[in-house]
Amino acid sequence: MSRSTFLSVASSLIVAWSLFAVAQQSPPPAANNPLVELLQAKGIISPQEAATVNQATSAEEANSRLAQLLLGKGLISEQEYKATFTSTASPSGATPAQLLNTVYHPQPTASVAPSNYSQPAQAATPSASSGPTVIPAVAPLRVLPIDTPKQGGMIPDLKLGSGANMKLYGFYKASAVSDTASSGGATFGSQDWPLPLLLADTGPTSDPQFHIKARSFRIGMQTEWVPKNSGFTLTGRVEGDFEGDYTDVSNRNISSVRSNQFSLRVAWVRLDHTLSGLPWFAEFGQDWSLISSSLPNLFETTGVGIGMGSLWERIPMFRTGVQFHSGDFKVQPEFAIVLPAAGSSALTTDQRLRFGDRAGAESDQPGLEARVVFQFPLSHNWKGVAPAQLIFSGHHARMNEIIPHAAQVVNETEASCTTLPCPITVFNSTTAPNLGFTTNTSITGASNCPEASGVCTLEQIFKRGAQVGNPQNIYTMELQLPTPWVTFVAKYYRGDDMRFFFAGQLNDVYSNLNGATEAGNGISESGRAILFGCASGVTGGTPAAPTLNCNPTGVAGVLLYFPLNFNPWADRADSGS
C-alpha cells in the first residue's frame, strides 16, 4: 500500500468513526451510507461488502460491520481496532465517546503501558511521521489457529431468527498437471496427485503422465450463535470437497471418467467461555489432528505433502484448551481424545466401504493427543506480519489385531510347501480376508500344545484365536517464524506406526521374530498376516507366540517461503515506489 493510499484510508476511517459517533445519538442512517459508497469507489471494499454494511439495522451494527471489514483486510490492526472501535460506544447517560488516533504512536522517552491503548486521545489527525505498513512475506498455513472468536465478530451472509449467523465460503479450483514419472504399478500408477515413492514397475519408461482435475472444489459454512445475556459463544464449521472416491456405477461413469464423490473434511461445534478470566473452549466433531499443526503451503491441495514429511490427517475428536496471555504473548495448552486408527493396508474394498478401519477401535480405548502452543510477535514494528509460533505436540493410541480360530484356506500353489518360511497365503475373496491360521507347519513339544501327541498346528494351539497389538506413539516439535522477508517453518517428528498420518514413508508395521523360528502365520480380521515363532525352533518345546513390531522413525523438515518480489536488502515496507 502506498503512503498516499494509507493516509487516504486513515482519513476515511477518521471520517467514518466521526459519523458513527454522531449517529449514536441520531436516528438510524440512510439505506446507502455515503462513506461506504466512498470506500467502495476507492476499491477498498467490494459492492457485496458495501451492501452488507448498508443492510445493518442500526448505526452501531453498521459501525461493527465496517470495522470488522477493515480489520479483516489488514487496514487496521487488532490494537487499533480495540483502541478505536470498542471505545466509541458510551453507556446510556454517559459522556459521548471521544475519538482516538487510528495509529498508535509510542512516546520516545516514556514506556507506554498496554492499558494506554484504551485512553482517549485529544486529536484525530494521524501523525505525519507514522511508519508505512510492512508487507508480509507468506503467512504460514495454520489449520488450528489459537485466536479466540469474538462475540458478534463474524459478518454473516445469513442471519437467522434465532440470532444465529451463517457465512458461506469456499473456492473453485482446476489444475493441469504434468508428472515426469509415476509411482508405478496397476494400483498406484495413475494418481493425479504426487506420491514420493516408487511402488512398482513403471514399464519401459518412467511413465510420465498428464492430468486435469477439478475435484479440489471446496465449500464450507461457518456458524455463530451468542445466547442472550450470557458470556458463551457458540461457533461451528462444516466443510467438504469432491476429493472422495470415484464411483463404480455405470450411470455416473458413462458421464465422466472422473465422477468422484463429495466427502466430509471437517465438521465441529465449539463452545467458548472464560474461566477465572482466561479464555477456555471445548470442541466436538471432526477437525485436524493436534499433531498436524504445521502443514506446507503448496499449490497442490490433494494430500498436502503426504509421504513427504507432513503429518496430515483430520480425525473425530473431543478437544479442550485454555489460553494464558500477557500482552501479545500467548500460551495455549490443549488436550483431546480422538478416534484411534491404524491405516491398515490390507483391508478389502468391502471392509473399507463398511467401516474404514478396525484395528484402532478394537483396542477399546481412545487415542490421546495434546499440544502446547507459544505465540508471540517477532517485532511489534512488523504490522501485518503473522505472529510466530512454537509448538510441541504428542499422540498415543493402541492398535489391536484379532485372529479368529480358523484354518486358512490352503493356497493351492503352495500346498506342498515344507521348507520354511512358506509364502504368506493370499486372499481368496474380494470381500473378506482369508482369516485364521496356517496349518501346514507342525510344532512338536510346544508347551501350549493341547494335543496328547504333543504335535500341533497353530490352529490347534490357539483354540479361541489370538490377539496381538502395538502402540502408536508420536511426538512433534514445530517452529513457525514469519518475517517481512521470508517465512521459516520447521518441524521434527518421531514415532512408530505412523501410516495413518501418511508419515514414516507410508510403511506398515511388520513381524519381527527376534531370532525365533517361524511357525506359520495368522491373518487377522484386518487382513494383516502376523508371523508366529518358537524361540527354540518348531521342535524345541517352547510355546508359539505372535510377533508384531514397528521401528521408531524420525523425520525433520524445513520450509522457506519467499515472496515473488523478494529483496533481502529492502526494508519490506511500502514506501510508494
Coordinates of C-alpha atoms in Angstrom, one line a residue:
M1 CA 0.0 0.0 0.0
S2 CA 1.5 3.4 -1.0
R3 CA 1.8 6.2 1.6
S4 CA -0.9 8.3 -0.2
T5 CA -3.3 5.4 -0.1
F6 CA -2.5 4.7 3.5
L7 CA -3.2 8.3 4.5
S8 CA -6.3 8.3 2.4
V9 CA -7.6 5.2 4.1
A10 CA -6.7 6.7 7.5
S11 CA -8.5 9.9 6.8
S12 CA -11.6 7.9 5.5
L13 CA -11.6 5.9 8.8
I14 CA -11.5 9.1 10.9
V15 CA -14.5 10.5 9.0
A16 CA -16.2 7.1 9.3
W17 CA -16.0 6.9 13.0
S18 CA -16.8 10.6 13.4
L19 CA -20.1 9.9 11.5
F20 CA -20.8 6.8 13.6
A21 CA -20.0 8.6 16.9
V22 CA -22.6 11.3 15.9
A23 CA -25.0 8.6 14.8
Q24 CA -25.1 7.1 18.3
Q25 CA -27.4 10.0 19.3
S26 CA -29.1 10.4 16.0
P27 CA -31.7 8.4 14.0
P28 CA -30.6 5.4 12.0
P29 CA -28.6 6.2 8.9
A30 CA -29.9 6.1 5.4
A31 CA -30.0 2.9 3.5
N32 CA -26.9 3.8 1.5
N33 CA -24.2 5.3 3.7
P34 CA -22.2 7.9 1.6
L35 CA -19.0 6.9 3.4
V36 CA -19.5 3.3 2.5
E37 CA -20.0 4.4 -1.1
L38 CA -16.8 6.4 -0.9
L39 CA -14.8 3.4 0.3
Q40 CA -16.4 1.3 -2.4
A41 CA -15.5 3.9 -5.1
K42 CA -11.8 3.8 -3.9
G43 CA -11.8 0.0 -4.3
I44 CA -11.3 -0.6 -0.6
I45 CA -14.4 -2.6 -0.2
S46 CA -16.4 -4.6 -2.7
P47 CA -20.1 -3.9 -3.7
Q48 CA -21.1 -7.0 -1.8
E49 CA -19.3 -5.8 1.3
A50 CA -20.8 -2.4 1.0
A51 CA -24.3 -3.9 0.8
T52 CA -23.6 -5.9 3.9
V53 CA -22.8 -2.7 5.9
N54 CA -25.7 -0.8 4.4
Q55 CA -28.1 -3.5 5.4
A56 CA -27.3 -3.0 9.1
T57 CA -30.4 -2.2 11.3
S58 CA -28.6 0.4 13.4
A59 CA -25.6 2.7 13.4
E60 CA -23.9 0.5 16.0
E61 CA -24.3 -2.6 13.8
A62 CA -23.1 -0.7 10.7
N63 CA -20.1 0.5 12.8
S64 CA -19.3 -3.0 13.9
R65 CA -19.5 -4.5 10.3
L66 CA -17.4 -1.8 8.8
A67 CA -14.7 -2.1 11.5
Q68 CA -14.6 -5.9 11.1
L69 CA -14.2 -5.5 7.3
L70 CA -11.3 -3.1 7.7
L71 CA -9.7 -5.3 10.4
G72 CA -10.0 -8.4 8.1
K73 CA -8.4 -6.5 5.2
G74 CA -5.4 -5.5 7.4
L75 CA -6.1 -1.8 7.1
I76 CA -6.2 -1.5 10.8
S77 CA -4.5 -3.7 13.4
E78 CA -6.1 -5.5 16.3
Q79 CA -4.8 -2.9 18.8
E80 CA -6.1 -0.1 16.7
Y81 CA -9.5 -1.8 16.4
K82 CA -9.8 -2.3 20.1
A83 CA -8.5 1.2 20.9
T84 CA -10.8 3.0 18.5
F85 CA -13.9 0.9 17.9
T86 CA -14.5 -0.5 21.3
S87 CA -14.1 2.9 23.0
T88 CA -16.6 4.7 20.8
A89 CA -19.7 3.3 22.5
S90 CA -20.9 5.1 25.6
P91 CA -23.3 3.8 28.1
S92 CA -26.7 5.4 28.4
G93 CA -26.5 8.7 30.2
A94 CA -22.6 8.8 29.9
T95 CA -20.5 11.4 28.2
P96 CA -20.3 10.9 24.4
A97 CA -17.3 8.8 23.3
Q98 CA -14.2 10.6 22.2
L99 CA -12.3 9.7 19.0
L100 CA -8.9 8.0 19.2
N101 CA -5.9 8.1 16.9
T102 CA -6.2 5.5 14.2
V103 CA -2.5 4.6 14.5
Y104 CA -0.8 4.1 17.9
H105 CA 2.5 6.1 18.3
P106 CA 4.6 5.2 21.4
Q107 CA 6.3 8.1 23.1
P108 CA 10.1 8.1 22.5
T109 CA 11.0 8.9 26.1
A110 CA 8.5 7.0 28.1
S111 CA 7.4 3.4 28.4
V112 CA 3.8 3.0 27.4
A113 CA 1.7 0.5 29.3
P114 CA -0.7 -1.7 27.4
S115 CA -3.6 0.0 29.1
N116 CA -2.8 3.2 27.3
Y117 CA -4.3 1.7 24.1
S118 CA -7.7 2.4 25.6
Q119 CA -7.1 6.0 26.7
P120 CA -8.9 8.7 24.8
A121 CA -6.7 10.9 22.6
Q122 CA -7.1 14.7 22.1
A123 CA -6.8 14.7 18.4
A124 CA -7.9 12.5 15.5
T125 CA -5.3 13.6 13.0
P126 CA -2.6 10.9 12.3
S127 CA 1.0 11.9 12.8
A128 CA 3.0 12.7 9.7
S129 CA 5.8 10.5 11.0
S130 CA 3.7 7.3 11.2
G131 CA 5.7 4.4 9.6
P132 CA 4.5 2.6 6.5
T133 CA 2.7 -0.7 6.7
V134 CA 5.0 -3.7 6.4
I135 CA 4.4 -6.1 3.6
P136 CA 4.4 -9.6 5.0
A137 CA 6.1 -12.5 3.2
V138 CA 4.0 -15.7 3.1
A139 CA 1.7 -16.4 6.0
P140 CA 2.2 -19.9 7.4
L141 CA -0.6 -22.4 6.9
R142 CA -2.3 -22.9 10.3
V143 CA -5.2 -25.3 10.3
L144 CA -5.5 -25.0 14.1
P145 CA -5.2 -21.3 15.0
I146 CA -5.4 -20.2 18.6
D147 CA -7.2 -16.9 18.2
T148 CA -10.4 -16.9 20.3
P149 CA -13.6 -16.0 18.5
K150 CA -15.2 -12.6 19.4
Q151 CA -18.9 -12.4 20.3
G152 CA -20.6 -10.9 17.2
G153 CA -17.2 -10.9 15.4
M154 CA -18.5 -12.6 12.2
I155 CA -20.1 -10.7 9.4
P156 CA -22.9 -13.1 8.3
D157 CA -24.3 -13.9 4.9
L158 CA -27.5 -15.1 6.5
K159 CA -28.9 -14.1 9.9
L160 CA -31.5 -16.5 11.4
G161 CA -34.4 -15.5 13.6
S162 CA -32.8 -17.3 16.5
G163 CA -30.0 -14.9 16.4
A164 CA -27.5 -17.3 14.8
N165 CA -25.3 -16.1 12.0
M166 CA -24.2 -18.1 8.9
K167 CA -21.4 -17.4 6.5
L168 CA -20.6 -19.5 3.4
Y169 CA -17.1 -19.8 1.9
G170 CA -15.1 -22.0 -0.5
F171 CA -13.3 -21.9 -3.8
Y172 CA -13.3 -23.3 -7.3
K173 CA -10.1 -24.8 -8.5
A174 CA -9.0 -26.6 -11.7
S175 CA -5.5 -28.0 -12.1
A176 CA -3.5 -29.1 -15.1
V177 CA -0.5 -31.2 -14.0
S178 CA 2.3 -32.9 -15.9
D179 CA 4.2 -35.5 -13.9
T180 CA 7.6 -36.7 -15.2
A181 CA 7.2 -40.1 -13.5
S182 CA 4.5 -42.2 -11.8
S183 CA 4.7 -44.3 -8.7
G184 CA 4.3 -47.4 -10.8
G185 CA 2.0 -50.5 -10.7
A186 CA -1.6 -51.1 -11.6
T187 CA -3.0 -49.6 -8.3
F188 CA -0.9 -46.5 -7.7
G189 CA 0.5 -45.9 -11.2
S190 CA -2.0 -43.3 -12.3
Q191 CA -2.6 -40.9 -9.4
D192 CA -3.4 -37.3 -10.2
W193 CA -1.6 -36.1 -7.0
P194 CA 2.1 -36.7 -6.1
L195 CA 3.4 -39.7 -4.2
P196 CA 7.1 -39.7 -3.4
L197 CA 7.5 -43.4 -3.7
L198 CA 8.3 -45.9 -6.5
L199 CA 5.8 -48.6 -5.5
A200 CA 6.0 -50.9 -8.6
D201 CA 7.4 -51.3 -12.1
T202 CA 6.7 -48.3 -14.4
G203 CA 7.4 -50.2 -17.6
P204 CA 10.0 -49.3 -20.3
T205 CA 9.9 -45.6 -19.2
S206 CA 9.3 -43.6 -16.1
D207 CA 5.7 -43.4 -17.1
P208 CA 5.2 -39.6 -17.4
Q209 CA 1.6 -38.5 -17.2
F210 CA -0.7 -35.5 -17.8
H211 CA -3.8 -34.9 -15.6
I212 CA -6.5 -32.2 -15.5
K213 CA -8.8 -32.2 -12.4
A214 CA -11.5 -30.0 -10.9
R215 CA -12.3 -32.1 -7.8
S216 CA -10.5 -29.8 -5.4
F217 CA -13.6 -27.6 -5.4
R218 CA -14.3 -26.8 -1.7
I219 CA -17.3 -25.4 0.1
G220 CA -17.9 -24.7 3.7
M221 CA -20.1 -22.9 6.2
Q222 CA -19.3 -21.1 9.4
T223 CA -21.9 -20.5 12.1
E224 CA -22.0 -18.3 15.2
W225 CA -24.6 -18.0 18.0
V226 CA -24.4 -15.9 21.1
P227 CA -27.0 -16.9 23.7
K228 CA -28.7 -13.8 25.1
N229 CA -27.4 -12.5 28.4
S230 CA -24.5 -15.0 28.6
G231 CA -20.8 -15.0 28.2
F232 CA -20.8 -18.0 25.9
T233 CA -20.1 -18.0 22.2
L234 CA -21.0 -21.0 20.0
T235 CA -19.3 -21.4 16.7
G236 CA -19.2 -24.2 14.2
R237 CA -17.9 -25.2 10.8
V238 CA -18.7 -27.8 8.2
E239 CA -16.6 -28.2 5.1
G240 CA -16.4 -30.7 2.3
D241 CA -14.9 -31.2 -1.2
F242 CA -15.0 -33.7 -4.0
E243 CA -11.8 -35.5 -3.1
G244 CA -13.7 -38.6 -2.3
D245 CA -13.6 -42.0 -4.0
Y246 CA -14.6 -42.5 -7.6
T247 CA -17.9 -44.3 -8.2
D248 CA -18.3 -47.8 -9.5
V249 CA -21.7 -47.4 -11.1
S250 CA -22.4 -47.2 -14.8
N251 CA -24.8 -44.2 -14.7
R252 CA -22.1 -42.0 -13.4
N253 CA -19.0 -43.4 -15.2
I254 CA -20.7 -43.0 -18.6
S255 CA -20.9 -39.2 -17.9
S256 CA -17.3 -38.7 -16.9
V257 CA -14.1 -40.7 -16.3
R258 CA -13.7 -38.8 -13.0
S259 CA -17.1 -38.9 -11.2
N260 CA -15.7 -38.5 -7.8
Q261 CA -17.8 -38.2 -4.7
F262 CA -18.4 -35.4 -2.2
S263 CA -16.7 -36.1 1.1
L264 CA -16.5 -34.5 4.6
R265 CA -13.4 -32.6 5.6
V266 CA -14.2 -31.0 8.9
A267 CA -17.5 -30.7 10.9
W268 CA -17.4 -29.4 14.5
V269 CA -19.1 -27.2 17.0
R270 CA -17.1 -25.1 19.6
L271 CA -18.1 -23.5 22.9
D272 CA -16.0 -20.6 24.1
H273 CA -16.2 -19.0 27.6
T274 CA -13.9 -17.7 30.3
L275 CA -12.6 -19.5 33.4
S276 CA -11.3 -17.1 36.0
G277 CA -10.8 -14.5 33.3
L278 CA -8.9 -17.0 31.0
P279 CA -10.3 -17.9 27.5
W280 CA -11.4 -21.5 27.5
F281 CA -13.0 -23.7 24.8
A282 CA -14.4 -27.1 24.2
E283 CA -14.8 -28.5 20.7
F284 CA -16.7 -31.6 19.5
G285 CA -16.6 -33.1 16.0
Q286 CA -14.1 -33.8 13.2
D287 CA -11.1 -31.5 12.9
W288 CA -7.4 -31.6 12.2
S289 CA -5.2 -33.8 14.4
L290 CA -3.3 -31.9 17.1
I291 CA 0.0 -33.2 15.6
S292 CA -0.9 -31.6 12.2
S293 CA -0.4 -28.0 13.4
S294 CA 2.2 -27.2 10.7
L295 CA 1.5 -28.1 7.0
P296 CA 3.3 -27.0 3.9
N297 CA 1.7 -24.2 1.9
L298 CA 1.5 -25.8 -1.5
F299 CA -0.4 -25.3 -4.7
E300 CA -1.5 -29.0 -4.6
T301 CA -4.3 -29.4 -2.1
T302 CA -4.9 -33.1 -2.6
G303 CA -3.0 -34.6 0.3
V304 CA -0.7 -31.7 1.2
G305 CA 2.8 -33.2 1.3
I306 CA 1.7 -36.7 2.3
G307 CA 4.6 -39.1 2.3
M308 CA 7.0 -36.2 2.2
G309 CA 7.2 -35.3 5.9
S310 CA 3.7 -34.0 6.6
L311 CA 1.6 -35.4 9.4
W312 CA -1.6 -34.9 7.5
E313 CA -4.9 -36.1 9.0
R314 CA -8.3 -35.0 10.1
I315 CA -10.0 -37.1 12.8
P316 CA -13.1 -37.2 15.0
M317 CA -12.3 -35.8 18.5
F318 CA -13.4 -34.2 21.7
R319 CA -11.0 -31.3 22.3
T320 CA -10.5 -28.6 25.0
G321 CA -8.0 -26.0 25.9
V322 CA -7.3 -22.8 27.9
Q323 CA -5.2 -19.8 27.0
F324 CA -2.8 -17.8 29.1
H325 CA -1.6 -14.5 27.9
S326 CA 0.4 -11.5 28.8
G327 CA 0.1 -8.7 26.2
D328 CA 0.9 -10.3 22.8
F329 CA 2.5 -13.4 24.3
K330 CA 0.1 -16.3 24.4
V331 CA 0.4 -19.9 25.7
Q332 CA -2.4 -22.4 24.9
P333 CA -2.3 -26.0 26.2
E334 CA -4.8 -28.3 24.6
F335 CA -5.9 -31.9 25.1
A336 CA -8.1 -34.2 23.0
I337 CA -9.5 -37.7 22.9
V338 CA -9.6 -39.0 19.3
L339 CA -10.6 -42.0 17.3
P340 CA -7.7 -44.4 17.1
A341 CA -6.9 -45.6 13.6
A342 CA -4.2 -47.8 12.1
G343 CA -4.4 -47.0 8.4
S344 CA -4.5 -50.8 7.7
S345 CA -3.2 -51.5 4.3
A346 CA -4.7 -55.0 3.8
L347 CA -8.4 -54.2 4.3
T348 CA -10.6 -55.4 1.4
T349 CA -12.7 -52.9 -0.6
D350 CA -15.8 -54.2 1.1
Q351 CA -14.3 -53.6 4.6
R352 CA -13.2 -50.0 3.7
L353 CA -16.7 -49.2 2.4
R354 CA -18.3 -50.5 5.7
F355 CA -16.1 -49.1 8.5
G356 CA -12.8 -47.7 7.1
D357 CA -10.6 -49.1 9.8
R358 CA -11.0 -51.5 12.8
A359 CA -7.6 -52.2 14.5
G360 CA -7.8 -48.9 16.4
A361 CA -11.4 -49.1 17.5
E362 CA -10.9 -52.7 18.6
S363 CA -8.3 -51.6 21.2
D364 CA -11.3 -50.5 23.3
Q365 CA -9.6 -47.2 24.3
P366 CA -9.5 -43.7 22.8
G367 CA -6.5 -42.2 21.3
L368 CA -4.9 -39.3 23.3
E369 CA -3.5 -36.1 21.9
A370 CA -2.1 -33.0 23.4
R371 CA -0.2 -29.9 22.3
V372 CA 1.0 -26.6 23.8
V373 CA 1.4 -23.5 21.5
F374 CA 3.5 -20.5 22.3
Q375 CA 2.6 -17.5 20.1
F376 CA 4.4 -14.2 20.1
P377 CA 5.2 -11.4 17.6
L378 CA 8.8 -11.3 16.4
S379 CA 8.6 -7.5 16.1
H380 CA 5.9 -5.0 17.0
N381 CA 7.0 -2.9 14.1
W382 CA 6.0 -5.5 11.5
K383 CA 2.4 -4.6 11.1
G384 CA 0.5 -7.2 9.1
V385 CA 3.0 -10.0 9.7
A386 CA 1.6 -13.0 11.5
P387 CA 3.0 -13.8 15.0
A388 CA 5.5 -16.6 15.4
Q389 CA 4.6 -20.0 17.0
L390 CA 6.5 -22.7 18.8
I391 CA 4.5 -25.9 19.1
F392 CA 5.0 -29.2 21.0
S393 CA 2.5 -32.0 20.5
G394 CA 2.1 -35.7 21.1
H395 CA -0.2 -38.6 20.2
H396 CA -0.8 -42.0 21.8
A397 CA -3.1 -44.8 20.7
R398 CA -3.2 -48.6 20.8
M399 CA -3.9 -51.0 17.9
N400 CA -5.4 -54.4 18.4
E401 CA -5.4 -57.3 15.8
I402 CA -7.8 -60.2 16.2
I403 CA -7.0 -63.6 14.6
P404 CA -10.1 -65.8 14.9
H405 CA -9.9 -69.6 15.5
A406 CA -10.0 -70.8 11.9
A407 CA -7.8 -72.5 9.4
Q408 CA -6.7 -70.6 6.4
V409 CA -7.9 -71.8 3.1
V410 CA -5.0 -73.6 1.5
N411 CA -3.1 -71.7 -1.2
E412 CA -3.2 -74.3 -4.0
T413 CA 0.0 -73.1 -5.5
E414 CA 1.9 -73.7 -2.2
A415 CA 0.0 -76.6 -0.7
S416 CA 3.2 -78.8 -0.6
C417 CA 5.4 -76.2 1.0
T418 CA 7.7 -78.0 3.5
T419 CA 10.6 -75.6 3.8
L420 CA 10.2 -72.6 6.0
P421 CA 9.5 -69.8 5.6
C422 CA 6.4 -70.6 3.4
P423 CA 4.9 -67.8 1.3
I424 CA 2.1 -66.0 3.1
T425 CA -1.3 -67.2 2.0
V426 CA -3.1 -64.8 -0.4
F427 CA -6.7 -63.7 -0.1
N428 CA -9.3 -65.9 -1.8
S429 CA -12.1 -63.3 -1.6
T430 CA -12.5 -59.6 -2.5
T431 CA -14.9 -59.0 0.4
A432 CA -13.2 -60.9 3.3
P433 CA -9.6 -61.8 4.1
N434 CA -8.5 -65.4 4.3
L435 CA -8.8 -65.4 8.1
G436 CA -7.2 -67.8 10.5
F437 CA -4.0 -69.8 10.9
T438 CA -1.8 -71.7 8.6
T439 CA -1.9 -75.5 9.2
N440 CA 0.9 -76.7 7.1
T441 CA 3.5 -76.4 9.9
S442 CA 3.6 -78.9 12.7
I443 CA 5.1 -77.8 16.0
T444 CA 6.4 -80.6 18.2
G445 CA 6.6 -80.4 22.0
A446 CA 5.3 -76.8 22.3
S447 CA 4.3 -76.2 26.0
N448 CA 1.0 -74.7 24.9
C449 CA 0.1 -77.6 22.6
P450 CA -3.1 -79.3 24.0
E451 CA -2.9 -82.4 21.8
A452 CA -1.9 -85.7 23.5
S453 CA 0.6 -86.5 20.8
G454 CA 2.5 -83.2 21.5
V455 CA 2.3 -82.2 17.9
C456 CA 0.1 -79.2 17.0
T457 CA -0.5 -76.6 14.3
L458 CA -1.2 -73.0 15.1
E459 CA -4.9 -73.6 14.6
Q460 CA -4.9 -76.4 17.3
I461 CA -2.8 -74.4 19.8
F462 CA -5.0 -71.3 19.8
K463 CA -8.4 -72.8 20.3
R464 CA -10.1 -69.4 20.8
G465 CA -8.0 -67.5 18.4
A466 CA -5.4 -64.9 19.3
Q467 CA -4.9 -61.2 19.5
V468 CA -1.8 -59.0 19.3
G469 CA -1.3 -55.3 19.3
N470 CA 1.2 -52.5 19.1
P471 CA 1.4 -48.9 20.4
Q472 CA 1.1 -45.8 18.2
N473 CA 3.3 -43.1 19.8
I474 CA 4.2 -39.9 18.0
Y475 CA 5.6 -36.6 19.2
T476 CA 6.5 -33.4 17.3
M477 CA 8.3 -30.1 17.7
E478 CA 7.4 -27.3 15.3
L479 CA 8.5 -23.7 14.7
Q480 CA 6.9 -21.0 12.5
L481 CA 8.8 -17.7 12.1
P482 CA 7.1 -15.3 9.7
T483 CA 9.1 -12.2 8.7
P484 CA 8.7 -9.4 6.1
W485 CA 11.4 -11.2 4.0
V486 CA 10.9 -14.9 4.3
T487 CA 8.7 -17.3 6.3
F488 CA 10.6 -20.1 8.1
V489 CA 8.7 -23.3 9.0
A490 CA 10.5 -26.2 10.6
K491 CA 9.1 -29.5 12.0
Y492 CA 10.6 -32.6 13.6
Y493 CA 8.6 -35.6 14.5
R494 CA 9.4 -39.1 15.7
G495 CA 7.1 -42.1 16.3
D496 CA 6.0 -45.6 15.3
D497 CA 3.1 -46.9 13.3
M498 CA 2.5 -43.6 11.5
R499 CA 0.9 -44.9 8.3
F500 CA -2.5 -43.4 9.2
F501 CA -0.9 -40.0 9.3
F502 CA 0.8 -40.5 6.0
A503 CA 4.2 -40.4 7.6
G504 CA 7.1 -42.9 8.0
Q505 CA 7.3 -43.3 4.3
L506 CA 3.8 -44.9 4.5
N507 CA 5.3 -48.1 5.9
D508 CA 3.2 -50.5 7.8
V509 CA 4.1 -52.4 11.0
Y510 CA 5.9 -55.7 10.5
S511 CA 6.6 -59.0 12.2
N512 CA 9.9 -59.3 13.9
L513 CA 10.7 -62.9 15.0
N514 CA 13.8 -61.6 17.1
G515 CA 15.7 -64.8 16.3
A516 CA 12.8 -67.2 16.8
T517 CA 11.9 -69.9 14.3
E518 CA 8.9 -69.2 12.1
A519 CA 6.0 -71.5 13.0
G520 CA 3.4 -70.2 10.4
N521 CA 1.2 -67.1 10.5
G522 CA -2.2 -66.0 11.4
I523 CA -4.3 -63.5 9.3
S524 CA -6.2 -61.0 11.4
E525 CA -9.6 -59.6 10.6
S526 CA -7.9 -56.5 9.2
G527 CA -6.1 -58.7 6.7
R528 CA -2.7 -58.4 8.3
A529 CA -0.5 -61.6 8.2
I530 CA 1.2 -61.9 11.6
L531 CA 4.1 -64.3 12.0
F532 CA 4.3 -66.8 14.9
G533 CA 7.6 -68.1 16.2
C534 CA 9.1 -70.5 18.6
A535 CA 12.2 -69.5 20.5
S536 CA 13.9 -72.9 20.3
G537 CA 12.5 -74.0 16.9
V538 CA 9.4 -75.9 16.0
T539 CA 10.7 -79.0 17.8
G540 CA 12.3 -77.3 20.8
G541 CA 9.4 -77.4 23.2
T542 CA 8.9 -73.6 23.6
P543 CA 5.5 -72.0 23.2
A544 CA 4.5 -70.5 19.9
A545 CA 3.8 -66.8 20.2
P546 CA 2.8 -64.0 17.8
T547 CA 5.1 -61.1 16.9
L548 CA 4.3 -57.6 15.7
N549 CA 6.7 -54.7 15.8
C550 CA 7.3 -51.2 14.4
N551 CA 10.5 -49.4 14.5
P552 CA 10.5 -45.7 15.5
T553 CA 11.1 -43.3 12.7
G554 CA 12.3 -39.7 13.0
V555 CA 11.9 -37.0 10.3
A556 CA 12.9 -33.4 10.3
G557 CA 11.9 -30.8 7.6
V558 CA 12.5 -27.1 6.9
L559 CA 10.4 -24.9 4.6
L560 CA 11.3 -21.4 3.4
Y561 CA 8.6 -19.3 1.7
F562 CA 9.8 -16.3 -0.3
P563 CA 7.5 -13.6 -1.7
L564 CA 7.6 -13.1 -5.5
N565 CA 9.1 -9.6 -5.0
F566 CA 11.8 -10.8 -2.6
N567 CA 14.5 -8.3 -1.9
P568 CA 16.7 -9.2 1.1
W569 CA 18.2 -5.6 1.2
A570 CA 14.9 -3.8 1.3
D571 CA 13.1 -2.9 4.5
R572 CA 10.0 -4.7 3.1
A573 CA 7.9 -1.5 3.7
D574 CA 5.8 0.1 1.0
S575 CA 7.4 3.5 0.5
G576 CA 5.3 4.5 -2.5
S577 CA 7.6 3.1 -5.2

